[in-house]
C-alpha cells in the first residue's frame, strides 16, 4: 500500500496560525493511485497531453472523451482522479479543507497526471485559475479553452445540484460572476475554441479540427548570464499577446510605444489580445521613421511614462520596427532605472536584428545609436503575419540581416538562403518563419557569448558585418528614409567582401558569389543602387564618428570567406578609400 502524499514534503498539518485558529489540515492524497489505463505509444500532438479548461457546463468531460477516442489517447477526468486519490467527494473536500487547500491538492494531482504519457485531461472549472497549475499545464501540455455562452452553460448545469458553487445563489448569477473572473485567465490557454453549439458532437469535431490545425510558435531561447528569455515566432501572435505575456509580466499593466503607421495596422489586435487576459494598457504614439530616434522624442516618451505613474513592475511594450524598439527600449532602460520591456517587432529587419540582444538607443547629430543602453527584453513576440503588411522593399531590407548572419559565421545558413531566399522574399510564410528562426538562433548564440560587446576581437562585434559602410551611407543621407538601414547593410556586405579581397583575406570567388546572390534576389549591392553619388572621403569621415572606433583607427568586420568573419582594428584608410572609389564613389 503506497503512502499518502500531499506534497513533496508531506506534513499532515500546518503550524497554528498567529490568530490562534485551528491549524489547517492538508488533504491526504494517494498519488500512486492515479493515471491508470494510459497509453504510452501515441505521440499526438508532439507528445504532449491535451488539457481542457472552461466553466462547468462547457462539456469538458463529454468532449474530452470524444476527443480522446479520435486521437487514440486515454481520457482522464481530474475531478475523478482527485476523488480517487483523496478517498472522498469534491464536495466533502471543499467542506472539510476549504478551497485553498483543495487547489493545492488539485495541483499535486494534475502535476502527477501530466508527468506521464500523453492523455486528454478534463479539469475542474477552477483548476486553471491556480498559478501553479497553470504553469504546470503550460510546461507539460497543450491547453484548450472550451468557450461557451451563458445560455448554453445555464441549460447544461440546471440539474447539477452536487456542485458546491451552484448552491450559493442562482446559477445565472454564479456563472456570470465566474465568467467575469475566470475568462481573462482562461484566455491564457494555448488554443481557444468557441463551443456555443448545443450539439456536443459538433463541438468535439470542431475542437479536433482546431487542435489538428494548430501550430505552436517556434521558440528560440536566449540564455544570458544575467537574464534569459524566449523569442516566440508564429502567425497571429499580436492578437494573442495577452496570453503569451500574462505569465511573464510583473504586474498586469503595460505601456505600449508604437508609431502612427503601425498603430493603424496592428494596435487594435494587440489591445484586443491584452484586454482578453485583463492586462491594463496605455499607448504612446510617436511619428514614424528614423526621425523619432532623437533626444526630443526620447524625452517625450519618458515624460509620458512618468506622467502615467509607471511603477517598476510596469512593462514597456515596443510595437513596431527597429526605430520604435530602440526608442522604447532606451526609455525602458532609463525610466526608474529600468522597467521590464517586451519587443513585438513588426518588420522583418527588426524581427531578425534589433529585437534580439538588448541593444537600445537613439541617434545624435554625431552619429547613429551613440546614446543607448544594453537592456534585455523579458520576451520577444514575432508575428510573421505582420510581414504581409510590408512592401517588398522592407522585406528585402530585413532579408539583408538574415543573409548577413550566414556570411559572417554560418555558412550553412548562407547555403539555406541561396536555396530559399527567393521564396522568403516572395512571402512564403513557412520559409519566412524558418528564416527568422535561423537568424534569431544565430544571433542569440553570439549575444550569449558576448552580451555587452566587451571582447576586444570578434565576439558580438561580428554582427556589425557591413554596418560600418552602411551606417556611413545612411549618415550622409541624413537618415531620412531614402536609404533603409537594411539596404545600407546589403551594400555594406558586398563592400566588406571587396575590402577583404583587396587586403588579401578573402578569395575573389567568394565576393563574386555574394554579389551574384544579392543581385539575383534584387537586393541593393552597389553604392550606385542608391541612386545617389557619394564622396569616398566624406564617407570615411562618417566612419570615424562610429562608436566602434579605437584609438583613431578605422575598425571593420572583414572575412576570410563565407561564414568566416573577424574583426580588424587597424584597416588602412587608403584601402577603404580605394574600395569606395572602386564601387563608384568620387574621391
PDB file of N, CA and C in Angstrom, residues 200-254:
ATOM      1  N   UNK A 200     -22.896  18.599 -28.755  1.00  0.00           N
ATOM      2  CA  UNK A 200     -21.526  18.367 -28.299  1.00  0.00           C
ATOM      3  C   UNK A 200     -20.704  17.609 -29.332  1.00  0.00           C
ATOM      4  N   UNK A 201     -21.364  16.791 -30.164  1.00  0.00           N
ATOM      5  CA  UNK A 201     -20.623  16.093 -31.214  1.00  0.00           C
ATOM      6  C   UNK A 201     -19.998  17.101 -32.180  1.00  0.00           C
ATOM      7  N   UNK A 202     -20.777  18.120 -32.555  1.00  0.00           N
ATOM      8  CA  UNK A 202     -20.240  19.164 -33.431  1.00  0.00           C
ATOM      9  C   UNK A 202     -19.085  19.893 -32.745  1.00  0.00           C
ATOM     10  N   UNK A 203     -19.263  20.182 -31.456  1.00  0.00           N
ATOM     11  CA  UNK A 203     -18.219  20.877 -30.714  1.00  0.00           C
ATOM     12  C   UNK A 203     -16.954  20.033 -30.630  1.00  0.00           C
ATOM     13  N   UNK A 204     -17.113  18.741 -30.389  1.00  0.00           N
ATOM     14  CA  UNK A 204     -15.956  17.861 -30.303  1.00  0.00           C
ATOM     15  C   UNK A 204     -15.201  17.814 -31.625  1.00  0.00           C
ATOM     16  N   UNK A 205     -15.937  17.772 -32.724  1.00  0.00           N
ATOM     17  CA  UNK A 205     -15.293  17.770 -34.039  1.00  0.00           C
ATOM     18  C   UNK A 205     -14.560  19.083 -34.287  1.00  0.00           C
ATOM     19  N   UNK A 206     -15.156  20.179 -33.846  1.00  0.00           N
ATOM     20  CA  UNK A 206     -14.517  21.492 -34.005  1.00  0.00           C
ATOM     21  C   UNK A 206     -13.219  21.566 -33.205  1.00  0.00           C
ATOM     22  N   UNK A 207     -13.264  21.030 -31.992  1.00  0.00           N
ATOM     23  CA  UNK A 207     -12.060  21.020 -31.170  1.00  0.00           C
ATOM     24  C   UNK A 207     -10.980  20.169 -31.831  1.00  0.00           C
ATOM     25  N   UNK A 208     -11.358  19.025 -32.359  1.00  0.00           N
ATOM     26  CA  UNK A 208     -10.385  18.152 -33.019  1.00  0.00           C
ATOM     27  C   UNK A 208      -9.748  18.848 -34.216  1.00  0.00           C
ATOM     28  N   UNK A 209     -10.549  19.483 -35.038  1.00  0.00           N
ATOM     29  CA  UNK A 209     -10.009  20.169 -36.223  1.00  0.00           C
ATOM     30  C   UNK A 209      -9.088  21.310 -35.816  1.00  0.00           C
ATOM     31  N   UNK A 210      -9.492  22.045 -34.789  1.00  0.00           N
ATOM     32  CA  UNK A 210      -8.675  23.183 -34.361  1.00  0.00           C
ATOM     33  C   UNK A 210      -7.329  22.727 -33.817  1.00  0.00           C
ATOM     34  N   UNK A 211      -7.343  21.688 -32.999  1.00  0.00           N
ATOM     35  CA  UNK A 211      -6.096  21.171 -32.448  1.00  0.00           C
ATOM     36  C   UNK A 211      -5.201  20.622 -33.562  1.00  0.00           C
ATOM     37  N   UNK A 212      -5.821  19.915 -34.506  1.00  0.00           N
ATOM     38  CA  UNK A 212      -5.035  19.324 -35.591  1.00  0.00           C
ATOM     39  C   UNK A 212      -4.371  20.389 -36.444  1.00  0.00           C
ATOM     40  N   UNK A 213      -5.044  21.542 -36.609  1.00  0.00           N
ATOM     41  CA  UNK A 213      -4.501  22.600 -37.461  1.00  0.00           C
ATOM     42  C   UNK A 213      -3.569  23.549 -36.716  1.00  0.00           C
ATOM     43  N   UNK A 214      -3.595  23.489 -35.389  1.00  0.00           N
ATOM     44  CA  UNK A 214      -2.805  24.440 -34.599  1.00  0.00           C
ATOM     45  C   UNK A 214      -1.310  24.202 -34.795  1.00  0.00           C
ATOM     46  N   UNK A 215      -0.584  25.305 -34.856  1.00  0.00           N
ATOM     47  CA  UNK A 215       0.874  25.232 -34.985  1.00  0.00           C
ATOM     48  C   UNK A 215       1.478  26.090 -33.893  1.00  0.00           C
ATOM     49  N   UNK A 216       2.071  25.472 -32.897  1.00  0.00           N
ATOM     50  CA  UNK A 216       2.655  26.261 -31.807  1.00  0.00           C
ATOM     51  C   UNK A 216       3.786  27.128 -32.334  1.00  0.00           C
ATOM     52  N   UNK A 217       4.045  28.247 -31.687  1.00  0.00           N
ATOM     53  CA  UNK A 217       5.134  29.117 -32.138  1.00  0.00           C
ATOM     54  C   UNK A 217       6.480  28.408 -32.093  1.00  0.00           C
ATOM     55  N   UNK A 218       7.343  28.800 -33.019  1.00  0.00           N
ATOM     56  CA  UNK A 218       8.732  28.377 -32.938  1.00  0.00           C
ATOM     57  C   UNK A 218       9.385  29.141 -31.789  1.00  0.00           C
ATOM     58  N   UNK A 219      10.229  28.479 -31.035  1.00  0.00           N
ATOM     59  CA  UNK A 219      10.869  29.110 -29.883  1.00  0.00           C
ATOM     60  C   UNK A 219      12.380  29.158 -30.077  1.00  0.00           C
ATOM     61  N   UNK A 220      12.945  30.323 -29.816  1.00  0.00           N
ATOM     62  CA  UNK A 220      14.392  30.487 -29.802  1.00  0.00           C
ATOM     63  C   UNK A 220      14.766  30.988 -28.408  1.00  0.00           C
ATOM     64  N   UNK A 221      15.384  30.161 -27.589  1.00  0.00           N
ATOM     65  CA  UNK A 221      15.782  30.613 -26.250  1.00  0.00           C
ATOM     66  C   UNK A 221      17.017  31.507 -26.326  1.00  0.00           C
ATOM     67  N   UNK A 222      16.982  32.599 -25.580  1.00  0.00           N
ATOM     68  CA  UNK A 222      18.142  33.476 -25.436  1.00  0.00           C
ATOM     69  C   UNK A 222      18.581  33.360 -23.982  1.00  0.00           C
ATOM     70  N   UNK A 223      19.716  32.738 -23.747  1.00  0.00           N
ATOM     71  CA  UNK A 223      20.172  32.474 -22.393  1.00  0.00           C
ATOM     72  C   UNK A 223      21.442  33.275 -22.123  1.00  0.00           C
ATOM     73  N   UNK A 224      21.329  34.242 -21.226  1.00  0.00           N
ATOM     74  CA  UNK A 224      22.428  35.133 -20.906  1.00  0.00           C
ATOM     75  C   UNK A 224      22.837  34.936 -19.454  1.00  0.00           C
ATOM     76  N   UNK A 225      23.960  35.498 -19.078  1.00  0.00           N
ATOM     77  CA  UNK A 225      24.474  35.313 -17.717  1.00  0.00           C
ATOM     78  C   UNK A 225      23.536  35.938 -16.691  1.00  0.00           C
ATOM     79  N   UNK A 226      22.965  37.108 -17.031  1.00  0.00           N
ATOM     80  CA  UNK A 226      22.120  37.806 -16.060  1.00  0.00           C
ATOM     81  C   UNK A 226      20.638  37.778 -16.414  1.00  0.00           C
ATOM     82  N   UNK A 227      20.292  37.202 -17.529  1.00  0.00           N
ATOM     83  CA  UNK A 227      18.888  37.211 -17.939  1.00  0.00           C
ATOM     84  C   UNK A 227      18.658  36.077 -18.925  1.00  0.00           C
ATOM     85  N   UNK A 228      17.409  35.802 -19.168  1.00  0.00           N
ATOM     86  CA  UNK A 228      17.043  34.808 -20.159  1.00  0.00           C
ATOM     87  C   UNK A 228      15.619  35.047 -20.612  1.00  0.00           C
ATOM     88  N   UNK A 229      15.361  34.798 -21.873  1.00  0.00           N
ATOM     89  CA  UNK A 229      14.009  34.980 -22.397  1.00  0.00           C
ATOM     90  C   UNK A 229      13.879  34.158 -23.665  1.00  0.00           C
ATOM     91  N   UNK A 230      12.656  34.032 -24.138  1.00  0.00           N
ATOM     92  CA  UNK A 230      12.387  33.290 -25.360  1.00  0.00           C
ATOM     93  C   UNK A 230      11.929  34.238 -26.459  1.00  0.00           C
ATOM     94  N   UNK A 231      12.382  33.953 -27.668  1.00  0.00           N
ATOM     95  CA  UNK A 231      11.835  34.586 -28.860  1.00  0.00           C
ATOM     96  C   UNK A 231      10.771  33.633 -29.399  1.00  0.00           C
ATOM     97  N   UNK A 232       9.536  34.107 -29.503  1.00  0.00           N
ATOM     98  CA  UNK A 232       8.437  33.290 -30.000  1.00  0.00           C
ATOM     99  C   UNK A 232       8.092  33.749 -31.409  1.00  0.00           C
ATOM    100  N   UNK A 233       8.002  32.809 -32.346  1.00  0.00           N
ATOM    101  CA  UNK A 233       7.828  33.128 -33.754  1.00  0.00           C
ATOM    102  C   UNK A 233       6.622  32.374 -34.282  1.00  0.00           C
ATOM    103  N   UNK A 234       5.639  33.091 -34.819  1.00  0.00           N
ATOM    104  CA  UNK A 234       4.474  32.428 -35.381  1.00  0.00           C
ATOM    105  C   UNK A 234       3.441  33.420 -35.854  1.00  0.00           C
ATOM    106  N   UNK A 235       2.451  32.932 -36.563  1.00  0.00           N
ATOM    107  CA  UNK A 235       1.381  33.791 -37.078  1.00  0.00           C
ATOM    108  C   UNK A 235       0.369  34.082 -35.977  1.00  0.00           C
ATOM    109  N   UNK A 236      -0.145  35.309 -35.954  1.00  0.00           N
ATOM    110  CA  UNK A 236      -1.215  35.688 -35.031  1.00  0.00           C
ATOM    111  C   UNK A 236      -0.782  35.988 -33.620  1.00  0.00           C
ATOM    112  N   UNK A 237       0.499  36.163 -33.372  1.00  0.00           N
ATOM    113  CA  UNK A 237       0.958  36.375 -32.001  1.00  0.00           C
ATOM    114  C   UNK A 237       0.593  37.754 -31.462  1.00  0.00           C
ATOM    115  N   UNK A 238       0.392  38.738 -32.323  1.00  0.00           N
ATOM    116  CA  UNK A 238      -0.015  40.055 -31.812  1.00  0.00           C
ATOM    117  C   UNK A 238      -1.388  39.948 -31.159  1.00  0.00           C
ATOM    118  N   UNK A 239      -2.309  39.268 -31.828  1.00  0.00           N
ATOM    119  CA  UNK A 239      -3.644  39.104 -31.268  1.00  0.00           C
ATOM    120  C   UNK A 239      -3.679  38.216 -30.038  1.00  0.00           C
ATOM    121  N   UNK A 240      -2.654  37.409 -29.846  1.00  0.00           N
ATOM    122  CA  UNK A 240      -2.580  36.530 -28.675  1.00  0.00           C
ATOM    123  C   UNK A 240      -1.517  37.000 -27.686  1.00  0.00           C
ATOM    124  N   UNK A 241      -1.120  38.254 -27.808  1.00  0.00           N
ATOM    125  CA  UNK A 241      -0.041  38.767 -26.960  1.00  0.00           C
ATOM    126  C   UNK A 241      -0.387  38.675 -25.480  1.00  0.00           C
ATOM    127  N   UNK A 242      -1.635  38.903 -25.130  1.00  0.00           N
ATOM    128  CA  UNK A 242      -2.025  38.816 -23.725  1.00  0.00           C
ATOM    129  C   UNK A 242      -1.754  37.448 -23.142  1.00  0.00           C
ATOM    130  N   UNK A 243      -2.126  36.396 -23.870  1.00  0.00           N
ATOM    131  CA  UNK A 243      -1.907  35.033 -23.394  1.00  0.00           C
ATOM    132  C   UNK A 243      -0.426  34.718 -23.286  1.00  0.00           C
ATOM    133  N   UNK A 244       0.357  35.229 -24.235  1.00  0.00           N
ATOM    134  CA  UNK A 244       1.788  34.945 -24.244  1.00  0.00           C
ATOM    135  C   UNK A 244       2.544  35.715 -23.167  1.00  0.00           C
ATOM    136  N   UNK A 245       2.049  36.902 -22.836  1.00  0.00           N
ATOM    137  CA  UNK A 245       2.780  37.764 -21.906  1.00  0.00           C
ATOM    138  C   UNK A 245       2.305  37.650 -20.464  1.00  0.00           C
ATOM    139  N   UNK A 246       1.048  37.295 -20.255  1.00  0.00           N
ATOM    140  CA  UNK A 246       0.495  37.293 -18.897  1.00  0.00           C
ATOM    141  C   UNK A 246       1.350  36.514 -17.902  1.00  0.00           C
ATOM    142  N   UNK A 247       1.895  35.347 -18.262  1.00  0.00           N
ATOM    143  CA  UNK A 247       2.711  34.619 -17.266  1.00  0.00           C
ATOM    144  C   UNK A 247       4.038  35.310 -16.949  1.00  0.00           C
ATOM    145  N   UNK A 248       4.438  36.281 -17.770  1.00  0.00           N
ATOM    146  CA  UNK A 248       5.758  36.890 -17.616  1.00  0.00           C
ATOM    147  C   UNK A 248       5.736  38.258 -16.968  1.00  0.00           C
ATOM    148  N   UNK A 249       4.595  38.937 -16.997  1.00  0.00           N
ATOM    149  CA  UNK A 249       4.543  40.321 -16.539  1.00  0.00           C
ATOM    150  C   UNK A 249       4.593  40.406 -15.017  1.00  0.00           C
ATOM    151  N   UNK A 250       5.395  41.306 -14.473  1.00  0.00           N
ATOM    152  CA  UNK A 250       5.405  41.505 -13.014  1.00  0.00           C
ATOM    153  C   UNK A 250       4.063  41.995 -12.491  1.00  0.00           C
ATOM    154  N   UNK A 251       3.366  42.804 -13.293  1.00  0.00           N
ATOM    155  CA  UNK A 251       2.004  43.229 -12.962  1.00  0.00           C
ATOM    156  C   UNK A 251       1.226  43.322 -14.267  1.00  0.00           C
ATOM    157  N   UNK A 252      -0.092  43.214 -14.163  1.00  0.00           N
ATOM    158  CA  UNK A 252      -0.907  43.229 -15.375  1.00  0.00           C
ATOM    159  C   UNK A 252      -1.159  44.660 -15.847  1.00  0.00           C
ATOM    160  N   UNK A 253      -0.050  45.326 -16.160  1.00  0.00           N
ATOM    161  CA  UNK A 253      -0.135  46.685 -16.668  1.00  0.00           C
ATOM    162  C   UNK A 253       1.027  46.917 -17.612  1.00  0.00           C
ATOM    163  N   UNK A 254       0.728  47.466 -18.804  1.00  0.00           N
ATOM    164  CA  UNK A 254       1.781  47.735 -19.781  1.00  0.00           C
ATOM    165  C   UNK A 254       1.588  49.128 -20.377  1.00  0.00           C
TER     166      UNK A 254
END
